[in-house]
Coordinates of C-alpha atoms and ligand atoms in Angstrom, one line a residue:
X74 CA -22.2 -12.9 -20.8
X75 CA -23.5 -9.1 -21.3
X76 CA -26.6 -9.3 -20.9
X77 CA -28.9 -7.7 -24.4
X78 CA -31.1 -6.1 -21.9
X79 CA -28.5 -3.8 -20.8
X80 CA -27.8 -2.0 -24.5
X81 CA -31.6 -2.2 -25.5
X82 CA -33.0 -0.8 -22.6
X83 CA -30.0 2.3 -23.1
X84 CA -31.4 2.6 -26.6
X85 CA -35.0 3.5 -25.8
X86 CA -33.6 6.7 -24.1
X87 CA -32.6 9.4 -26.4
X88 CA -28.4 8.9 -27.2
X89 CA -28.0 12.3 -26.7
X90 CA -29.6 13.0 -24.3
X91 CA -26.6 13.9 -22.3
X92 CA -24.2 14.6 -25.3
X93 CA -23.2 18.1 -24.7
X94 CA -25.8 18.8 -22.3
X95 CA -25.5 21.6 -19.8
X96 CA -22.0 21.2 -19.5
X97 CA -19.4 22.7 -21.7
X98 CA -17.6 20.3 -23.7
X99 CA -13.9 21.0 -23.2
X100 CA -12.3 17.6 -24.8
X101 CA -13.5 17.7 -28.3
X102 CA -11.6 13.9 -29.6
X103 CA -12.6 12.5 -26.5
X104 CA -16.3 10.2 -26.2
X105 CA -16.3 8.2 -23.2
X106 CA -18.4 5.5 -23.6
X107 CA -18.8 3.6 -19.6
X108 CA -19.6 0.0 -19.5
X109 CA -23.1 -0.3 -17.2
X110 CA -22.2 -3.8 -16.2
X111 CA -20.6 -4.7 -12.9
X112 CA -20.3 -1.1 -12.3
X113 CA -23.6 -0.5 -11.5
X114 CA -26.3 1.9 -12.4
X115 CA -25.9 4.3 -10.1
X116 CA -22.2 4.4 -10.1
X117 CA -22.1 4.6 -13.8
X118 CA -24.7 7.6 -13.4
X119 CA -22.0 9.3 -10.9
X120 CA -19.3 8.8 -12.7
X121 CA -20.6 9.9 -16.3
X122 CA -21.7 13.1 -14.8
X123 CA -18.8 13.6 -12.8
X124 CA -17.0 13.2 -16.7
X125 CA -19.4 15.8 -18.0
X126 CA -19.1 18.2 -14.9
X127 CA -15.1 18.3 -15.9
X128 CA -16.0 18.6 -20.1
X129 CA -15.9 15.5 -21.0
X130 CA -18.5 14.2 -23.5
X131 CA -20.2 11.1 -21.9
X132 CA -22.3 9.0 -24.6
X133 CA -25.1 6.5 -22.9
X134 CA -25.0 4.4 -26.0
X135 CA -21.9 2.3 -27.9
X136 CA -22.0 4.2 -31.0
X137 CA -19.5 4.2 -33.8
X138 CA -18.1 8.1 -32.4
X139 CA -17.3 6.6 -28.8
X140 CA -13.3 7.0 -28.7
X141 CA -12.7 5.5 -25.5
X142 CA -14.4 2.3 -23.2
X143 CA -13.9 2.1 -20.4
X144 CA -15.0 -1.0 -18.0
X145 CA -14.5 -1.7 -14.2
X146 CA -14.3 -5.2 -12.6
X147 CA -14.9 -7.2 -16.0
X148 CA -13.1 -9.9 -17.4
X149 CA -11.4 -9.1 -20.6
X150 CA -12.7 -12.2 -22.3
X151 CA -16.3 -11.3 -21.7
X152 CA -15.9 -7.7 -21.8
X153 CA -14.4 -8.5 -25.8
X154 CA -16.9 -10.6 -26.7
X155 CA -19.9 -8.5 -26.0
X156 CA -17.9 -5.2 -27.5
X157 CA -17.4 -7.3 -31.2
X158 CA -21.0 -8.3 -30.6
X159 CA -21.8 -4.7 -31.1
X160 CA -19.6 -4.1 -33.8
X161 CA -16.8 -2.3 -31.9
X162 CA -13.3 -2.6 -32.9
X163 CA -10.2 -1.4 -31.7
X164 CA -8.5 0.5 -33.8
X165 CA -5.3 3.5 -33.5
X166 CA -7.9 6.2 -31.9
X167 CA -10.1 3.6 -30.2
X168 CA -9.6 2.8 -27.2
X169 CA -11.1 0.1 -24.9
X170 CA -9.8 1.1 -21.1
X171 CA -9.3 0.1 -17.1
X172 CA -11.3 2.6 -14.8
X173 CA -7.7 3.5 -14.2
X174 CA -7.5 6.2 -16.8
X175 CA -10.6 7.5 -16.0
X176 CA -10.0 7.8 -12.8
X177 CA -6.7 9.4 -13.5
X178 CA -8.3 11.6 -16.2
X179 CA -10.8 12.5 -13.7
X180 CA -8.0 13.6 -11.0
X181 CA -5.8 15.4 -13.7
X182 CA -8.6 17.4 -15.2
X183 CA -8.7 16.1 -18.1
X184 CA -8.0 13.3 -20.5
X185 CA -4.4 12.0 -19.6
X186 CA -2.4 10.4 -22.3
X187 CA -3.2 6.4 -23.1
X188 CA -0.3 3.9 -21.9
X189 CA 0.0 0.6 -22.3
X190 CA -1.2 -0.4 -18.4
X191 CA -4.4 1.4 -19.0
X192 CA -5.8 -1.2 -21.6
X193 CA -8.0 -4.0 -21.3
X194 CA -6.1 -6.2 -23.9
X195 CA -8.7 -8.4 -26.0
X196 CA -7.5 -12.0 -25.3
X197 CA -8.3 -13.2 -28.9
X198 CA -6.3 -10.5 -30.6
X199 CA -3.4 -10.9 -28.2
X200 CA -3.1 -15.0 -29.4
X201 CA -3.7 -14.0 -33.0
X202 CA -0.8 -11.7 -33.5
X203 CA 2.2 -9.8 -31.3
X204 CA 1.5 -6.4 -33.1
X205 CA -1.3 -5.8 -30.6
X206 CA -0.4 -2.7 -28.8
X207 CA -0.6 -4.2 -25.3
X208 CA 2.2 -6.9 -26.4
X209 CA 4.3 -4.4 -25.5
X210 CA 6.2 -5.1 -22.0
X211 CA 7.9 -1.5 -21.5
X212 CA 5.9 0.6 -19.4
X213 CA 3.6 -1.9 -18.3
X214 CA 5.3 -1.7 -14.3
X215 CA 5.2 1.7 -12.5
X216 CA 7.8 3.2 -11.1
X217 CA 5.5 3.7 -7.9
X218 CA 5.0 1.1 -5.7
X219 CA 1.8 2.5 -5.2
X220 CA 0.9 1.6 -8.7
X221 CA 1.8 -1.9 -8.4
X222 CA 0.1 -4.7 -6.7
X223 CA 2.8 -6.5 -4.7
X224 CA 1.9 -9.5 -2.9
X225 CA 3.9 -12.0 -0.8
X226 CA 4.3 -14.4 -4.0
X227 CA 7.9 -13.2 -4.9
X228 CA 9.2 -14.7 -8.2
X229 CA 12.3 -12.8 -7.8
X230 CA 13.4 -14.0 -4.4
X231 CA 17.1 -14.7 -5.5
X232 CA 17.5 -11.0 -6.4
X233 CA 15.4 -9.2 -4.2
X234 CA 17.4 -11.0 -1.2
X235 CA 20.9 -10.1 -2.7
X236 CA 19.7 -6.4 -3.2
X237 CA 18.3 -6.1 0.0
X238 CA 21.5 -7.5 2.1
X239 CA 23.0 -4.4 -0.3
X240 CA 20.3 -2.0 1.1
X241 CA 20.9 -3.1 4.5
X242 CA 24.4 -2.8 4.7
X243 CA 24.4 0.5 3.7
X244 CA 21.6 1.4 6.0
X245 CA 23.4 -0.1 8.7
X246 CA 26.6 2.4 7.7
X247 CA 24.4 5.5 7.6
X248 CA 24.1 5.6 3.8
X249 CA 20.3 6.2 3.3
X250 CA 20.3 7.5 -0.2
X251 CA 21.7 4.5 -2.2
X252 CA 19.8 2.3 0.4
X253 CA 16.9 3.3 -1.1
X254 CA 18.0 2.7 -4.6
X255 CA 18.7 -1.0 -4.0
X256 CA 15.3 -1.2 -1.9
X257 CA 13.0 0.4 -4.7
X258 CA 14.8 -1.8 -7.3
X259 CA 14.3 -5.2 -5.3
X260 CA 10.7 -3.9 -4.5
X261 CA 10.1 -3.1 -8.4
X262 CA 11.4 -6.5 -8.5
X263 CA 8.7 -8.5 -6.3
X264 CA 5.6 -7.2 -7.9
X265 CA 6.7 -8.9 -11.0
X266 CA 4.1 -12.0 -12.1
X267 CA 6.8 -14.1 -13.1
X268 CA 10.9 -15.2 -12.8
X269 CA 12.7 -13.1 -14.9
X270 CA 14.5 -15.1 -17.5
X271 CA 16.9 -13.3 -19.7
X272 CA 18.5 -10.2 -19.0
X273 CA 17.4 -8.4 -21.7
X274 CA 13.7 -8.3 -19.9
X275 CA 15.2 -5.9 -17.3
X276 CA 15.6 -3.6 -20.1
X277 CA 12.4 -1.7 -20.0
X278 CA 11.6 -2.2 -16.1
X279 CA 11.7 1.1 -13.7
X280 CA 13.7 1.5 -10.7
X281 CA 16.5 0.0 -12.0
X282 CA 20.3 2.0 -11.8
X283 CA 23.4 0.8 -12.9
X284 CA 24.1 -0.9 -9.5
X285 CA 21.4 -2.9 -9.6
X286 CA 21.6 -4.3 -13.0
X287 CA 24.7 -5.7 -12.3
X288 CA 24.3 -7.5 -9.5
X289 CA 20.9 -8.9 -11.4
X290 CA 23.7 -10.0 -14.5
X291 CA 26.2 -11.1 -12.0
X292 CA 23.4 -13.5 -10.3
X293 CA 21.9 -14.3 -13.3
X294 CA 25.6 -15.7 -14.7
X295 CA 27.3 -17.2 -11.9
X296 CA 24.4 -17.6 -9.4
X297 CA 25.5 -15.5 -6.5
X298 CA 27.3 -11.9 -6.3
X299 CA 30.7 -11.9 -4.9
X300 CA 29.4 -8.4 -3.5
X301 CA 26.5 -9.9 -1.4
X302 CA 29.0 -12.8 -0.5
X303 CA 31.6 -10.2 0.9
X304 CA 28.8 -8.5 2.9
X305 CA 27.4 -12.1 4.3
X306 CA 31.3 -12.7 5.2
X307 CA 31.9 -9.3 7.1
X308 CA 32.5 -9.0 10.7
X309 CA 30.9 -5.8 10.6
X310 CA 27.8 -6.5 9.1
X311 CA 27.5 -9.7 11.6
X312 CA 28.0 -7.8 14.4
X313 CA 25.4 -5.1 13.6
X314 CA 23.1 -7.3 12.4
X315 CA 22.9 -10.8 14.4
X316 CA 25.2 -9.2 17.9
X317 CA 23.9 -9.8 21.2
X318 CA 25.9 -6.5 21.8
X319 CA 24.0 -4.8 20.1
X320 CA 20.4 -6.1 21.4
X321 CA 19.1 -2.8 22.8
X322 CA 20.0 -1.0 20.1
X323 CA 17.8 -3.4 17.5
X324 CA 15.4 -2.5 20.3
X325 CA 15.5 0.3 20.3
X326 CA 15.2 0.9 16.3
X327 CA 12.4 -1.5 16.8
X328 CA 10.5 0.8 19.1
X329 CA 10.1 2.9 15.2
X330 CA 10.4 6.1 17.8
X331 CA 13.4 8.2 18.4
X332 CA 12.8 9.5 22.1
X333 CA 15.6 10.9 22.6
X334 CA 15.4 11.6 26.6
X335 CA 17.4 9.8 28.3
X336 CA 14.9 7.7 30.6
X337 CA 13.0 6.7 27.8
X338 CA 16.4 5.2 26.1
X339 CA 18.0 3.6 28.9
X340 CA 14.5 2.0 29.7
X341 CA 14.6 0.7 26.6
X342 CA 18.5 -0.1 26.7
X343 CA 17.4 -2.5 29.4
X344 CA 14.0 -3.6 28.1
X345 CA 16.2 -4.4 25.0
X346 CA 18.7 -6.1 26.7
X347 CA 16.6 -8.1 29.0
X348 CA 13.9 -9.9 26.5
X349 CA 16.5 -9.7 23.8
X350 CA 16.4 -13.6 23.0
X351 CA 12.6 -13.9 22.4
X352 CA 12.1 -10.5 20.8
X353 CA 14.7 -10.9 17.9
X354 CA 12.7 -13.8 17.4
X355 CA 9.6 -13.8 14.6
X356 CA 6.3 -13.3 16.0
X357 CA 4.0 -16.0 13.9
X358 CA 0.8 -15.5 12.6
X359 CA -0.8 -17.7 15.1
X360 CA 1.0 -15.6 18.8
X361 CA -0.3 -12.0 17.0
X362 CA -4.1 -13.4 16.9
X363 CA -3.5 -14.4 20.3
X364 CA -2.3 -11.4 21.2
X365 CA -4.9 -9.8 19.1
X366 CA -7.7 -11.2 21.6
X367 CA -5.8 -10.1 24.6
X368 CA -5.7 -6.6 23.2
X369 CA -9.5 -6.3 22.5
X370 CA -10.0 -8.0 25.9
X371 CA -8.5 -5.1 27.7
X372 CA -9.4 -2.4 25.1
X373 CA -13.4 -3.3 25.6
X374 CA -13.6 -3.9 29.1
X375 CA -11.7 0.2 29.4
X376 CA -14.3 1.4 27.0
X377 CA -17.1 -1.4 25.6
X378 CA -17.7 1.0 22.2
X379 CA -13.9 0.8 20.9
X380 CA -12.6 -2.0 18.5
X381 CA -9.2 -3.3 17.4
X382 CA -7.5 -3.9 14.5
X383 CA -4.6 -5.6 13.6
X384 CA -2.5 -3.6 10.9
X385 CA 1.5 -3.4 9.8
X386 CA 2.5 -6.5 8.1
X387 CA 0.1 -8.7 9.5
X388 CA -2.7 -7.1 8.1
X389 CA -0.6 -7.0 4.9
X390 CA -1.3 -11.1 5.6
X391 CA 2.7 -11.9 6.5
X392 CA 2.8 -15.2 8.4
X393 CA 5.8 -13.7 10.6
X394 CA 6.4 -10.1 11.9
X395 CA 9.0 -8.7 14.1
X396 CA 6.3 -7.0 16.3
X397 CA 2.2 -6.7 16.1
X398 CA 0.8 -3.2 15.3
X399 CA -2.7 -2.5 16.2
X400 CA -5.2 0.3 15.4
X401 CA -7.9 1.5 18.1
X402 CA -10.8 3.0 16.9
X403 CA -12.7 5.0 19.6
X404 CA -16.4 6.6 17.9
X405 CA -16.5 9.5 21.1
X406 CA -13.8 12.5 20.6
X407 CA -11.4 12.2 23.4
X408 CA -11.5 8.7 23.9
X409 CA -8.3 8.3 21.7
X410 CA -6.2 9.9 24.4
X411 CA -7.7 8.2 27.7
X412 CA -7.8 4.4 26.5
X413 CA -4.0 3.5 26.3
X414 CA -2.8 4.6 29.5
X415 CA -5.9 2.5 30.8
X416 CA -5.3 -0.3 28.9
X417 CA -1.4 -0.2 30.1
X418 CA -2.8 -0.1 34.0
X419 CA -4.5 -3.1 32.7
X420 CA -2.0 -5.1 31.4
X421 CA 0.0 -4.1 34.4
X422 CA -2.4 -5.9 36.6
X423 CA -2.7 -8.5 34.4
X424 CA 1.2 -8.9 35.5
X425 CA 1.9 -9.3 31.5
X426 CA 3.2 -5.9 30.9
X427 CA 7.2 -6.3 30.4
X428 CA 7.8 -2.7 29.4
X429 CA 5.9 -0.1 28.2
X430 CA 6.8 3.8 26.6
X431 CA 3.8 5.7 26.6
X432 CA 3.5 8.5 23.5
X433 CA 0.9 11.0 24.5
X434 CA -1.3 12.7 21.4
X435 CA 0.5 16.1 20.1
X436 CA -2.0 16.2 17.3
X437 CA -3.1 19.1 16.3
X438 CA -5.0 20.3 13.7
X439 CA -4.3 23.4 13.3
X440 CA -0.8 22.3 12.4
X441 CA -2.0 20.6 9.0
X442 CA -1.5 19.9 6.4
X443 CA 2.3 18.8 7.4
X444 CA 4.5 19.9 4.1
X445 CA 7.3 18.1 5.2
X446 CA 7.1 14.4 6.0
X447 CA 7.7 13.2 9.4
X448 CA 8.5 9.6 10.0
X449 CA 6.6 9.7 13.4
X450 CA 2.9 11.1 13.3
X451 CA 1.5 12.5 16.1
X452 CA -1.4 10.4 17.2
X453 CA -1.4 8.7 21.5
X454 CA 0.4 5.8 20.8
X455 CA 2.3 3.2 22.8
X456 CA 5.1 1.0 22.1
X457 CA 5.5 -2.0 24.6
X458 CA 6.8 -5.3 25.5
X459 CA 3.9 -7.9 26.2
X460 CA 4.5 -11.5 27.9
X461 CA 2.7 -14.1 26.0
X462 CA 1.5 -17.5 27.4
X463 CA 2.8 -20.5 25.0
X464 CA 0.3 -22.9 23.9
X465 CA 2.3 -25.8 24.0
X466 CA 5.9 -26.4 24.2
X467 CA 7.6 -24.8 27.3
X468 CA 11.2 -23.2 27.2
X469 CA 13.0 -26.0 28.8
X470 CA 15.9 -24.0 30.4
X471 CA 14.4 -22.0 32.8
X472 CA 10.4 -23.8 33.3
X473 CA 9.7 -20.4 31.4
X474 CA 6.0 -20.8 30.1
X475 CA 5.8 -17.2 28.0
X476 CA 7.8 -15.5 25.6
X477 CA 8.1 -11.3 25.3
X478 CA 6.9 -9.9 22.3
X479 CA 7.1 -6.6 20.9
X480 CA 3.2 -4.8 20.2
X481 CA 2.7 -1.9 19.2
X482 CA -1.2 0.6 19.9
X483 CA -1.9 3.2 18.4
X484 CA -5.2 5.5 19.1
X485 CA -6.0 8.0 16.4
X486 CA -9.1 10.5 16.9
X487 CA -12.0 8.6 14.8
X488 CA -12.3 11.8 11.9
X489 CA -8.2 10.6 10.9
X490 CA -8.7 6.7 11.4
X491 CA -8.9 5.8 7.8
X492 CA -5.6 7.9 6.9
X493 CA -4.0 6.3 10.2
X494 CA -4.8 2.6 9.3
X495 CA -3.7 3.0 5.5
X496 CA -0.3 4.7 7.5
X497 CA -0.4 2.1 9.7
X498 CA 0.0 -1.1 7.0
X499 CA 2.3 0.4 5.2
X500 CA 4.5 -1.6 3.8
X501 CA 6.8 1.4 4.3
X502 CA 8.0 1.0 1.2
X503 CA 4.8 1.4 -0.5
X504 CA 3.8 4.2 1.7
X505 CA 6.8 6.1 1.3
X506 CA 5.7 6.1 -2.8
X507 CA 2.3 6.9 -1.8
X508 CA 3.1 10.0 -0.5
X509 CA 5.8 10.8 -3.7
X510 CA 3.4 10.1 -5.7
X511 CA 0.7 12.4 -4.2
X512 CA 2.6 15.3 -4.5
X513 CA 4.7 14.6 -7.4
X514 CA 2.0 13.6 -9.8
X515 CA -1.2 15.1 -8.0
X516 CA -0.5 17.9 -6.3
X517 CA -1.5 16.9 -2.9
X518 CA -0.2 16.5 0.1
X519 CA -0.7 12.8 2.2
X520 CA 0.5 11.7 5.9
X521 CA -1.2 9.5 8.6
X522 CA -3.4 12.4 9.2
X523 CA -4.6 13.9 6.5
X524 CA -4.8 14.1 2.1
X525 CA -4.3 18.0 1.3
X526 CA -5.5 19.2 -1.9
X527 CA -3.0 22.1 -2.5
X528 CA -4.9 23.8 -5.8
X529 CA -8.0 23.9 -3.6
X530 CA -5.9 24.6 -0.6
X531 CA -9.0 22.0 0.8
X532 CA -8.7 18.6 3.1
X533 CA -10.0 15.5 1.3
X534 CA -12.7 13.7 3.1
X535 CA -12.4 9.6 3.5
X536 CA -14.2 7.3 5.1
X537 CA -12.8 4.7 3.6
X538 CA -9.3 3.5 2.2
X539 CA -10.4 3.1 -0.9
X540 CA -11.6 6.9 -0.6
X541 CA -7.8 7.9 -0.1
X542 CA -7.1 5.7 -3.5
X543 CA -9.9 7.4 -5.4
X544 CA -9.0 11.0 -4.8
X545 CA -5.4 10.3 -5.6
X546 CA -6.5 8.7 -9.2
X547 CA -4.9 5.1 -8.4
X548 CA -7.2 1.9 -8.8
X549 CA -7.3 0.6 -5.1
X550 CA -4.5 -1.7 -4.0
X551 CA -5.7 -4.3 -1.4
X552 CA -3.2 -4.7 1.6
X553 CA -2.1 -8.0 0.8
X554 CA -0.9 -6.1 -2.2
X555 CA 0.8 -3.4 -0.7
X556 CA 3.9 -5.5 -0.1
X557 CA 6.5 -3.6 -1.7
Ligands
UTP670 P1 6.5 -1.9 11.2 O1 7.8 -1.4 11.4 O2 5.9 -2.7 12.3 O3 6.5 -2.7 9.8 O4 5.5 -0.7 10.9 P2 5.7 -4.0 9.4 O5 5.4 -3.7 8.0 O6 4.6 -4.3 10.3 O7 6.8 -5.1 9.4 P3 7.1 -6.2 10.5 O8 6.4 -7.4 10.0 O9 6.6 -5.7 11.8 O10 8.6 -6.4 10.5 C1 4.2 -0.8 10.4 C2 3.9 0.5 9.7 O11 3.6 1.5 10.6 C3 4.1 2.7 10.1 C4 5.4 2.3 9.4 O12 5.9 3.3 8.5 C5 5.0 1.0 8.8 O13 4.5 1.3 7.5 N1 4.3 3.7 11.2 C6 5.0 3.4 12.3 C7 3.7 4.9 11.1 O14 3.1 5.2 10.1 N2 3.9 5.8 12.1 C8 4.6 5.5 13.2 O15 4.7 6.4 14.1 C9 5.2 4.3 13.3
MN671 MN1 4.9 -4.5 12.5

């Protein structure tokens, strides 16, 4: 429960003590009103005169003028209570709020319209009667992945698979634009919390084109798509997608780098074609730790101050991958360009290096802010082929105790880590929105090397991920729910 202390002590202190202080009030219908607990003090302190440095007016105390609550990290049912303890109730211009909208007030510059997503819905109200604006479904999903939390607990699996066989088909024929479409509608699709049941629910859900919807009504009716079928069925699509033929080319699309000189492909042409059987096969959960510990065991004894970490999918906490992606963080400038090739000599004496293509740093500063997008950033990195010892079970054919897997280093300079590691564990998916939604809806500019402000033409500073979150307005998304 809210603790009495909390508003009493608030009381003793003049209420308006900050009303329309110093700072010019630009937003007369707005009165914030921030909730102290879980918050914290201090932060509450930060964020009211952050508010007040941007004209909004920030009251200390709940009194009957505050217009909008707004409340981090509380439980709605607790968060109610203590509110109709104190007399407050929500009504048409009341409004009681996720430190969502502030945050994206904060970013926009001022107060940014109310929806439905941004309200902490009282429970009671909500069992009492439907009319309660937050009954509403529409709107409640983003269009932007990066405003959904996505995890691996897909309600949806039956579509989501059909669409993406669609996506991948028509990746597979070099059509990347309505690839997409069918990959941001299954996406949309997994961050639901539940099955969807009726058809009519996919009414007021984003990301959904015509395409889409009917393959959801044509599973949702007969239980399969004769589209999807036909796909499954096709010699083409077989043969690019499961073909032995084909090996170093999956390899090759696997490396996520298009070297186009010719001794880095046909390398990799052979590389592909050689280890083909164990590297189209899932890397678990259980062989990327392992490898994990082999990494840091050759990364610390090159430089004892460096530390790994594991990002892509596995940080995003998939059981299976199709490769292991790790991070090297180096504190001394320079470092970031000396420790792979060492660690590859390493491996190499190890005898566990299988292949190897070596990407050497063309970061440059003075190159940012990028205003295109590049798939590839330009941080030292190394894509290789590692032989892993089995625990148990060995390959019976050939006595062959190790398999080849597919891991992937990558070294940024420390001052870009935090934008590199958020790059890094994608999903790509959910980066790819990221980055639409940085410049679409905020004006600034984000890769794996940098956030751009361009209406202060000025670089954002993070230390942290959640940093990167903050300065674009979005409430942080965990990895584990950046699965889109
Ligand atoms: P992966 O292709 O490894 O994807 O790239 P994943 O999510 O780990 O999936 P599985 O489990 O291996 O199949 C990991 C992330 O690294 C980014 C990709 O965009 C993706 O989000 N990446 C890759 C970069 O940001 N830059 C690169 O140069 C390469
Ligand atoms: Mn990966």
């Amino acid at each position: 429960m809210f603790p009495k202390a909390l508003l009493t002590r608030k009381r003793r202190r003049p209420e308006v003590a900050f009303v329309g202080g110093r700072e010019e009030v630009k937003f007369r219908d707005v009165r914030l009103f921030l909730v102290e607990r879980r918050m914290g003090k201090s932060r509450r302190n930060f964020l009211s005169n952050l508010a007040r440095s941007k004209g909004f007016c920030v009251d200390d105390a709940l009194s009957a003028d505050v217009t909008h609550v707004v409340s981090e990290g509380n439980a709605a049912q607790e968060l109610w209570s203590w509110l109709e303890e104190q007399g407050f109730r929500e009504t048409h211009d009341k409004h009681v709020l996720h430190i969502s909208w502030f945050t994206e007030s904060m970013s926009a510059g001022r107060p940014v319209s109310v929806e439905i997503r941004h309200y902490i819905q009282n429970p009671a109200v909500d069992q009492r009667s439907c009319a309660h604006p937050s009954a509403k479904p529409e709107s409640a999903v983003s269009p932007y992945a990066c405003q959904r939390r996505t995890t691996l607990d897909n309600h949806n699996k039956i579509f989501t698979d059909a669409l993406e066989v669609l996506a991948e088909n028509l990746e597979l024929c070099g059509n990347q634009g309505p690839s997409l479409a069918f990959r941001r509608a299954a996406s949309m699709l997994k961050s639901l919390p539940a099955a969807l049941r009726r058809l009519e629910e996919t009414q007021h859900l984003p990301c959904l084109g015509e395409h889409s919807r009917a393959i959801i009504e044509e599973i949702s009716e007969c239980g399969s798509s004769s589209r999807v079928e036909e796909i499954l069925n096709d010699e083409r699509y077989r043969t690019m997608k499961f073909s032995q033929g084909n090996s170093s080319h999956i390899f090759f699309r696997q490396c996520k780098s298009l070297v186009c000189h010719s001794i880095s492909y046909s390398s990799a042409l052979v590389a592909g074609f050689l280890f083909y059987e164990d590297i189209s096969k899932p890397v678990s959960r259980t062989e990327a730790s392992a490898l994990k510990i082999i990494v840091e065991e050759a990364v610390i004894c090159v430089n004892p101050s460096a530390t790994v970490s594991i990002t892509g999918g596995f940080r995003r906490g998939k059981e299976f991958g199709h490769d292991v992606d790790f991070i090297i963080k180096t504190p001394e400038a320079g470092q970031e360009d000396v420790i792979l090739p060492a660690v590859i000599k390493r491996f190499k004496s190890q005898n566990i290096l299988l292949y190897s293509d070596l990407q050497e740093s063309t970061f440059d500063l003075r190159k940012l802010p990028t205003h295109c997008f590049e798939a590839m950033d330009h941080f030292s990195k190394c894509f290789l082929i590692i032989k892993l010892k089995r625990e148990q079970e060995t390959d019976a054919r050939a006595g062959k105790d190790w398999r080849a897997v597919r891991v992937d280093l990558v070294a940024p300079p420390l001052e870009r880590f935090t934008y590199a590691l958020l790059g890094w564990t994608g999903s790509t998916l959910f980066l790819r929105d990221l980055r639409r939604f940085a410049r679409l809806e905020r004006g600034k500019l984000l890769d794996n090397h940098a956030l751009y402000d361009k209406a202060t033409n000025t670089f954002l500073p993070a230390k942290t991920e959640e940093d990167i979150f903050a300065h674009l307005g979005l409430e942080y998304i965990e990895p584990w729910q950046r699965n889109a």
